[in-house]
């Protein structure tokens, strides 16, 4: 045995405290996630609408315009809600900020602001994806071929999600990114349900018919939940069961309940791990939303008005987004009361907030 003094080495990486994050990085990471998730969900909605129209629904394409509250913008540029014009409006028209082309451009601009933060792989894949969308022409979006295109868009969005999961550094940026992703998923699942239940089959005469069942099955496939649903409900395709699964399942990744829980986890992580105490008040609103959802069965939600419930959820999620923006990238200067490390900071400068929203 030697008699020398053993040197205790300390891993310098493990002892580093969390580094402060610029507000614009937090904002851009959240909106990058929201736009990419929104593109994927818009592709899902277009795909399922094409399926519904093929099975006999007459107001299918108009439903997309109504659910996204785009009536004024659409009819300002188009005279009728035909399949060709609605698909063009939501896929390739760059003047429309809610189109896939507009959202892809916005996602890339946010990624460009995050260039010092994100990986080379993320940036390269986003550029390839944006160029692919930008090069789409009218001949690429014919109704008979739109399902193939939507499948390609969904695949590219999921590739982005996978690369981000594997390469984005786990600090505040990744937390804000995930909050944005789960907030958007929570919003979009209510829009997907609304497409089927409120607009496409308003007459009770068709409820339970073969067409009705095939549409509910298509809705589950569109939400990537068909096989997960069959695992727990077998062949029981009833409206209340499907809606209950999409809204209240604690295990399905795209359900409203799951994503509210994940948003709550992200806000809690900001408060606990990074001392961003402004998230406390926002947590209360998310907890209230979860409590309202948990207190009702799917059948009660349908009886009380499913469309109204979806509208209310979307409105509350918009308030959550606004409160996050006001807390972490306000338009007015604020003084940080407590942030890691505990030494007081200088008042934060005012940033120009992005005017990004659902419409």
Short mmCIF file of C-alpha atoms in Angstrom, two decimals:
data_model
loop_
_atom_site.label_atom_id
_atom_site.label_comp_id
_atom_site.label_asym_id
_atom_site.label_seq_id
_atom_site.Cartn_x
_atom_site.Cartn_y
_atom_site.Cartn_z
CA UNK A 1 0.00 0.00 0.00
CA UNK A 2 1.37 3.44 -0.85
CA UNK A 3 1.43 6.30 1.61
CA UNK A 4 0.71 9.15 -0.82
CA UNK A 5 -2.36 11.34 -0.48
CA UNK A 6 -5.12 10.32 -2.86
CA UNK A 7 -6.35 13.12 -5.05
CA UNK A 8 -10.14 13.37 -5.24
CA UNK A 9 -11.08 14.48 -8.72
CA UNK A 10 -14.36 16.24 -9.27
CA UNK A 11 -16.11 16.12 -12.61
CA UNK A 12 -16.23 19.80 -13.65
CA UNK A 13 -19.28 19.22 -15.87
CA UNK A 14 -21.29 17.70 -13.02
CA UNK A 15 -20.59 20.65 -10.70
CA UNK A 16 -21.55 23.42 -13.11
CA UNK A 17 -24.76 25.24 -12.11
CA UNK A 18 -27.43 25.75 -14.79
CA UNK A 19 -26.56 28.63 -17.05
CA UNK A 20 -28.98 31.55 -17.51
CA UNK A 21 -30.96 31.47 -20.74
CA UNK A 22 -31.80 34.39 -23.01
CA UNK A 23 -35.53 34.99 -23.27
CA UNK A 24 -35.47 34.88 -27.05
CA UNK A 25 -34.00 31.37 -26.98
CA UNK A 26 -36.81 30.21 -24.70
CA UNK A 27 -39.42 31.78 -26.97
CA UNK A 28 -37.93 30.47 -30.21
CA UNK A 29 -37.51 26.93 -28.89
CA UNK A 30 -41.15 26.83 -27.76
CA UNK A 31 -42.42 28.12 -31.10
CA UNK A 32 -40.14 25.85 -33.14
CA UNK A 33 -41.74 22.89 -31.36
CA UNK A 34 -45.27 24.26 -31.75
CA UNK A 35 -44.90 24.94 -35.48
CA UNK A 36 -43.43 21.51 -36.25
CA UNK A 37 -46.15 19.81 -34.22
CA UNK A 38 -48.80 21.98 -35.92
CA UNK A 39 -47.51 21.01 -39.38
CA UNK A 40 -47.77 17.32 -38.50
CA UNK A 41 -51.30 17.73 -37.14
CA UNK A 42 -52.43 19.79 -40.13
CA UNK A 43 -51.22 16.97 -42.37
CA UNK A 44 -53.23 14.56 -40.23
CA UNK A 45 -56.37 16.71 -40.49
CA UNK A 46 -56.06 17.07 -44.29
CA UNK A 47 -55.47 13.33 -44.63
CA UNK A 48 -58.51 12.33 -42.56
CA UNK A 49 -60.71 14.91 -44.27
CA UNK A 50 -59.86 13.38 -47.63
CA UNK A 51 -60.86 9.99 -46.17
CA UNK A 52 -64.16 11.37 -44.84
CA UNK A 53 -65.02 13.06 -48.13
CA UNK A 54 -64.29 9.86 -50.01
CA UNK A 55 -66.70 8.02 -47.68
CA UNK A 56 -69.54 10.46 -48.37
CA UNK A 57 -69.13 13.49 -46.08
CA UNK A 58 -70.28 16.58 -47.98
CA UNK A 59 -68.96 19.42 -45.81
CA UNK A 60 -65.55 17.92 -45.09
CA UNK A 61 -63.29 20.54 -46.63
CA UNK A 62 -65.33 23.40 -45.24
CA UNK A 63 -64.88 21.89 -41.76
CA UNK A 64 -61.13 22.52 -41.79
CA UNK A 65 -61.71 26.20 -42.53
CA UNK A 66 -64.27 26.52 -39.74
CA UNK A 67 -62.24 24.72 -37.10
CA UNK A 68 -59.19 26.86 -37.79
CA UNK A 69 -61.38 30.02 -37.89
CA UNK A 70 -59.94 30.88 -41.30
CA UNK A 71 -63.26 31.76 -43.02
CA UNK A 72 -62.44 35.41 -43.67
CA UNK A 73 -58.90 34.79 -44.88
CA UNK A 74 -59.90 31.86 -47.09
CA UNK A 75 -62.91 33.44 -48.82
CA UNK A 76 -60.96 36.62 -49.38
CA UNK A 77 -58.71 34.66 -51.76
CA UNK A 78 -61.07 31.88 -52.92
CA UNK A 79 -64.65 31.77 -54.17
CA UNK A 80 -65.57 28.23 -53.12
CA UNK A 81 -64.41 25.60 -50.64
CA UNK A 82 -63.56 22.88 -53.16
CA UNK A 83 -61.02 20.20 -52.36
CA UNK A 84 -58.41 21.71 -54.70
CA UNK A 85 -58.69 25.21 -53.26
CA UNK A 86 -58.76 24.17 -49.58
CA UNK A 87 -55.75 21.86 -50.03
CA UNK A 88 -53.87 24.59 -51.87
CA UNK A 89 -54.76 27.12 -49.13
CA UNK A 90 -53.48 24.84 -46.35
CA UNK A 91 -50.44 23.31 -48.06
CA UNK A 92 -48.63 25.57 -50.53
CA UNK A 93 -49.96 29.15 -50.23
CA UNK A 94 -47.19 31.04 -48.46
CA UNK A 95 -49.39 34.11 -47.93
CA UNK A 96 -51.50 32.03 -45.55
CA UNK A 97 -49.69 31.89 -42.17
CA UNK A 98 -51.66 28.77 -41.19
CA UNK A 99 -50.55 26.81 -44.27
CA UNK A 100 -47.88 24.13 -44.07
CA UNK A 101 -45.64 26.31 -46.26
CA UNK A 102 -46.13 29.29 -43.91
CA UNK A 103 -45.60 27.20 -40.79
CA UNK A 104 -42.46 25.55 -42.20
CA UNK A 105 -41.00 28.99 -42.95
CA UNK A 106 -41.81 30.18 -39.42
CA UNK A 107 -40.30 27.03 -37.89
CA UNK A 108 -37.07 27.55 -39.85
CA UNK A 109 -36.85 31.21 -38.82
CA UNK A 110 -37.11 30.20 -35.16
CA UNK A 111 -34.49 27.50 -35.71
CA UNK A 112 -32.22 30.09 -37.34
CA UNK A 113 -32.44 32.21 -34.19
CA UNK A 114 -31.52 29.08 -32.22
CA UNK A 115 -28.55 28.21 -34.44
CA UNK A 116 -25.97 28.57 -31.58
CA UNK A 117 -28.14 26.26 -29.44
CA UNK A 118 -29.36 23.43 -31.68
CA UNK A 119 -27.34 20.63 -33.26
CA UNK A 120 -26.04 20.54 -36.82
CA UNK A 121 -28.31 17.57 -37.47
CA UNK A 122 -31.43 19.49 -36.41
CA UNK A 123 -30.53 22.48 -38.56
CA UNK A 124 -29.69 20.36 -41.62
CA UNK A 125 -32.93 18.33 -41.42
CA UNK A 126 -35.03 21.48 -41.02
CA UNK A 127 -33.41 23.00 -44.11
CA UNK A 128 -34.08 19.88 -46.18
CA UNK A 129 -37.68 19.79 -44.96
CA UNK A 130 -38.29 23.49 -45.62
CA UNK A 131 -36.89 23.22 -49.16
CA UNK A 132 -39.09 20.18 -49.80
CA UNK A 133 -42.22 22.10 -48.75
CA UNK A 134 -41.18 25.24 -50.62
CA UNK A 135 -40.74 23.28 -53.87
CA UNK A 136 -44.26 21.79 -53.80
CA UNK A 137 -46.37 22.80 -56.80
CA UNK A 138 -50.07 22.54 -57.64
CA UNK A 139 -49.43 19.24 -59.42
CA UNK A 140 -48.09 17.71 -56.20
CA UNK A 141 -51.26 18.31 -54.14
CA UNK A 142 -54.02 16.76 -56.25
CA UNK A 143 -56.76 15.26 -54.00
CA UNK A 144 -56.04 11.76 -55.26
CA UNK A 145 -52.40 12.02 -54.15
CA UNK A 146 -52.74 14.11 -51.01
CA UNK A 147 -52.65 11.11 -48.64
CA UNK A 148 -49.20 10.13 -49.92
CA UNK A 149 -47.96 13.69 -49.48
CA UNK A 150 -49.43 13.93 -45.96
CA UNK A 151 -47.70 10.66 -45.02
CA UNK A 152 -44.38 12.12 -46.25
CA UNK A 153 -44.91 15.35 -44.25
CA UNK A 154 -45.79 13.41 -41.09
CA UNK A 155 -42.69 11.27 -41.52
CA UNK A 156 -40.46 14.34 -41.87
CA UNK A 157 -41.96 15.92 -38.74
CA UNK A 158 -41.40 12.72 -36.79
CA UNK A 159 -37.81 12.65 -38.05
CA UNK A 160 -37.37 16.16 -36.66
CA UNK A 161 -38.80 15.02 -33.32
CA UNK A 162 -36.44 12.05 -33.22
CA UNK A 163 -33.34 14.08 -34.08
CA UNK A 164 -34.29 16.68 -31.48
CA UNK A 165 -34.79 13.99 -28.85
CA UNK A 166 -31.38 12.55 -29.62
CA UNK A 167 -29.30 15.72 -29.96
CA UNK A 168 -30.81 18.71 -28.12
CA UNK A 169 -28.90 19.55 -24.93
CA UNK A 170 -31.00 18.99 -21.81
CA UNK A 171 -31.28 22.42 -20.23
CA UNK A 172 -33.96 25.10 -20.15
CA UNK A 173 -34.13 25.16 -23.96
CA UNK A 174 -35.23 21.54 -24.11
CA UNK A 175 -37.78 22.14 -21.35
CA UNK A 176 -39.37 25.06 -23.20
CA UNK A 177 -39.24 23.04 -26.43
CA UNK A 178 -41.13 20.15 -24.83
CA UNK A 179 -43.69 22.44 -23.20
CA UNK A 180 -44.42 23.90 -26.65
CA UNK A 181 -44.72 20.46 -28.23
CA UNK A 182 -47.11 19.10 -25.60
CA UNK A 183 -49.16 22.32 -25.50
CA UNK A 184 -49.66 22.09 -29.27
CA UNK A 185 -50.57 18.40 -29.10
CA UNK A 186 -53.18 19.13 -26.44
CA UNK A 187 -54.71 21.84 -28.63
CA UNK A 188 -54.65 19.82 -31.85
CA UNK A 189 -56.28 16.67 -30.47
CA UNK A 190 -59.38 18.73 -29.64
CA UNK A 191 -59.45 20.08 -33.22
CA UNK A 192 -59.15 16.57 -34.65
CA UNK A 193 -62.12 15.40 -32.55
CA UNK A 194 -64.11 18.46 -33.55
CA UNK A 195 -63.66 17.67 -37.25
CA UNK A 196 -65.50 14.37 -36.86
CA UNK A 197 -68.07 14.95 -34.19
CA UNK A 198 -69.37 18.45 -34.76
CA UNK A 199 -69.21 18.99 -38.49
CA UNK A 200 -69.10 15.81 -40.50
CA UNK A 201 -72.03 13.91 -39.04
CA UNK A 202 -74.54 16.40 -37.58
CA UNK A 203 -77.51 14.11 -38.23
CA UNK A 204 -78.24 11.43 -35.64
CA UNK A 205 -79.55 9.18 -38.44
CA UNK A 206 -76.04 8.14 -39.41
CA UNK A 207 -74.78 7.40 -35.89
CA UNK A 208 -73.71 3.76 -35.57
CA UNK A 209 -73.83 3.16 -39.32
CA UNK A 210 -71.03 1.46 -41.22
CA UNK A 211 -69.87 4.83 -42.52
CA UNK A 212 -69.93 6.26 -39.00
CA UNK A 213 -67.80 3.41 -37.62
CA UNK A 214 -65.34 3.66 -40.50
CA UNK A 215 -64.99 7.40 -39.84
CA UNK A 216 -64.27 6.85 -36.13
CA UNK A 217 -61.69 4.23 -37.10
CA UNK A 218 -60.15 6.73 -39.54
CA UNK A 219 -60.07 9.34 -36.78
CA UNK A 220 -58.13 6.95 -34.54
CA UNK A 221 -55.71 6.16 -37.37
CA UNK A 222 -55.27 9.85 -38.05
CA UNK A 223 -54.29 10.39 -34.42
CA UNK A 224 -51.91 7.42 -34.64
CA UNK A 225 -54.05 5.77 -31.98
CA UNK A 226 -55.87 2.94 -33.79
CA UNK A 227 -53.71 0.06 -32.60
CA UNK A 228 -53.34 1.51 -29.09
CA UNK A 229 -57.13 1.84 -28.89
CA UNK A 230 -57.65 -1.74 -30.08
CA UNK A 231 -55.32 -2.95 -27.31
CA UNK A 232 -57.58 -1.58 -24.60
CA UNK A 233 -61.03 -1.52 -26.24
CA UNK A 234 -60.84 -4.39 -28.77
CA UNK A 235 -63.52 -3.89 -31.45
CA UNK A 236 -65.73 -1.50 -29.47
CA UNK A 237 -65.84 1.53 -31.80
CA UNK A 238 -68.36 3.80 -30.06
CA UNK A 239 -68.22 7.62 -30.11
CA UNK A 240 -68.00 7.92 -26.31
CA UNK A 241 -65.24 5.29 -26.14
CA UNK A 242 -63.15 6.90 -28.88
CA UNK A 243 -63.60 10.39 -27.47
CA UNK A 244 -62.82 9.14 -23.98
CA UNK A 245 -59.64 7.50 -25.27
CA UNK A 246 -58.45 10.61 -27.12
CA UNK A 247 -59.29 12.99 -24.29
CA UNK A 248 -58.74 11.07 -21.07
CA UNK A 249 -56.32 8.18 -21.64
CA UNK A 250 -53.34 8.50 -19.32
CA UNK A 251 -51.22 6.21 -21.52
CA UNK A 252 -51.88 7.42 -25.08
CA UNK A 253 -49.14 9.92 -26.09
CA UNK A 254 -51.48 12.25 -27.98
CA UNK A 255 -54.39 12.35 -25.52
CA UNK A 256 -55.38 15.62 -23.90
CA UNK A 257 -54.84 14.22 -20.39
CA UNK A 258 -51.32 12.96 -21.18
CA UNK A 259 -50.22 16.26 -22.69
CA UNK A 260 -51.67 18.36 -19.88
CA UNK A 261 -49.67 16.20 -17.47
CA UNK A 262 -46.48 16.67 -19.53
CA UNK A 263 -46.98 20.44 -19.74
CA UNK A 264 -47.38 20.44 -15.95
CA UNK A 265 -44.18 18.39 -15.57
CA UNK A 266 -42.27 20.87 -17.76
CA UNK A 267 -43.47 23.90 -15.81
CA UNK A 268 -42.64 22.14 -12.55
CA UNK A 269 -39.13 21.40 -13.85
CA UNK A 270 -38.60 25.08 -14.68
CA UNK A 271 -39.59 26.04 -11.12
CA UNK A 272 -37.75 23.22 -9.32
CA UNK A 273 -34.55 22.81 -11.33
CA UNK A 274 -34.00 26.32 -12.70
CA UNK A 275 -35.71 28.48 -10.03
CA UNK A 276 -37.99 30.08 -12.63
CA UNK A 277 -40.70 30.77 -10.08
CA UNK A 278 -42.96 32.64 -12.50
CA UNK A 279 -44.27 29.26 -13.64
CA UNK A 280 -46.14 28.78 -10.34
CA UNK A 281 -49.25 30.70 -11.38
CA UNK A 282 -49.36 28.97 -14.76
CA UNK A 283 -49.28 25.60 -13.01
CA UNK A 284 -52.55 26.44 -11.29
CA UNK A 285 -54.33 26.95 -14.62
CA UNK A 286 -53.00 23.64 -15.99
CA UNK A 287 -54.07 21.86 -12.79
CA UNK A 288 -57.56 23.37 -13.13
CA UNK A 289 -57.80 22.12 -16.72
CA UNK A 290 -56.77 18.62 -15.68
CA UNK A 291 -59.26 18.64 -12.80
CA UNK A 292 -62.15 19.68 -15.10
CA UNK A 293 -61.24 16.92 -17.57
CA UNK A 294 -60.96 14.32 -14.82
CA UNK A 295 -64.27 15.28 -13.22
CA UNK A 296 -66.35 14.33 -16.29
CA UNK A 297 -66.88 11.13 -18.22
CA UNK A 298 -66.70 11.18 -22.01
CA UNK A 299 -70.46 10.63 -22.16
CA UNK A 300 -71.06 13.66 -19.92
CA UNK A 301 -68.79 15.79 -22.10
CA UNK A 302 -70.77 14.76 -25.20
CA UNK A 303 -74.13 15.46 -23.56
CA UNK A 304 -72.99 18.85 -22.28
CA UNK A 305 -71.61 19.80 -25.71
CA UNK A 306 -68.42 18.34 -27.12
CA UNK A 307 -67.81 21.22 -29.52
CA UNK A 308 -68.19 23.76 -26.71
CA UNK A 309 -65.86 21.73 -24.50
CA UNK A 310 -63.20 21.61 -27.25
CA UNK A 311 -63.57 25.36 -27.81
CA UNK A 312 -63.13 26.01 -24.08
CA UNK A 313 -60.04 23.81 -23.88
CA UNK A 314 -58.49 25.65 -26.84
CA UNK A 315 -59.25 29.00 -25.22
CA UNK A 316 -57.69 27.93 -21.91
CA UNK A 317 -54.58 26.57 -23.64
CA UNK A 318 -54.19 29.92 -25.40
CA UNK A 319 -54.27 31.58 -21.96
CA UNK A 320 -51.54 29.20 -20.78
CA UNK A 321 -49.42 30.21 -23.79
CA UNK A 322 -50.05 33.92 -23.12
CA UNK A 323 -49.12 33.54 -19.45
CA UNK A 324 -45.91 31.72 -20.34
CA UNK A 325 -45.02 34.53 -22.75
CA UNK A 326 -45.79 37.23 -20.17
CA UNK A 327 -43.75 35.40 -17.53
CA UNK A 328 -40.64 34.57 -19.56
CA UNK A 329 -40.46 36.95 -22.53
CA UNK A 330 -42.63 39.95 -21.58
CA UNK A 331 -43.04 43.02 -23.74
CA UNK A 332 -42.41 45.24 -20.71
CA UNK A 333 -39.16 45.21 -18.66
CA UNK A 334 -39.36 43.08 -15.51
CA UNK A 335 -37.09 42.51 -12.52
CA UNK A 336 -36.19 38.90 -11.81
CA UNK A 337 -37.05 38.13 -8.17
CA UNK A 338 -35.26 34.81 -7.94
CA UNK A 339 -33.30 32.85 -10.53
CA UNK A 340 -30.40 30.42 -10.50
CA UNK A 341 -27.79 31.24 -9.24
CA UNK A 342 -29.36 33.07 -6.30
CA UNK A 343 -27.39 36.30 -6.78
CA UNK A 344 -29.72 39.16 -7.81
CA UNK A 345 -29.74 40.02 -11.49
CA UNK A 346 -30.00 43.27 -13.34
CA UNK A 347 -33.43 44.14 -14.72
CA UNK A 348 -34.04 42.21 -17.92
CA UNK A 349 -34.21 44.22 -21.13
CA UNK A 350 -37.42 44.30 -23.08
CA UNK A 351 -37.61 41.94 -26.04
CA UNK A 352 -39.76 42.28 -29.08
CA UNK A 353 -42.30 39.51 -28.62
CA UNK A 354 -43.28 37.42 -31.64
CA UNK A 355 -46.91 37.66 -32.60
CA UNK A 356 -47.34 33.97 -33.15
CA UNK A 357 -50.66 32.31 -32.51
CA UNK A 358 -53.05 29.72 -33.89
CA UNK A 359 -54.30 32.00 -36.61
#
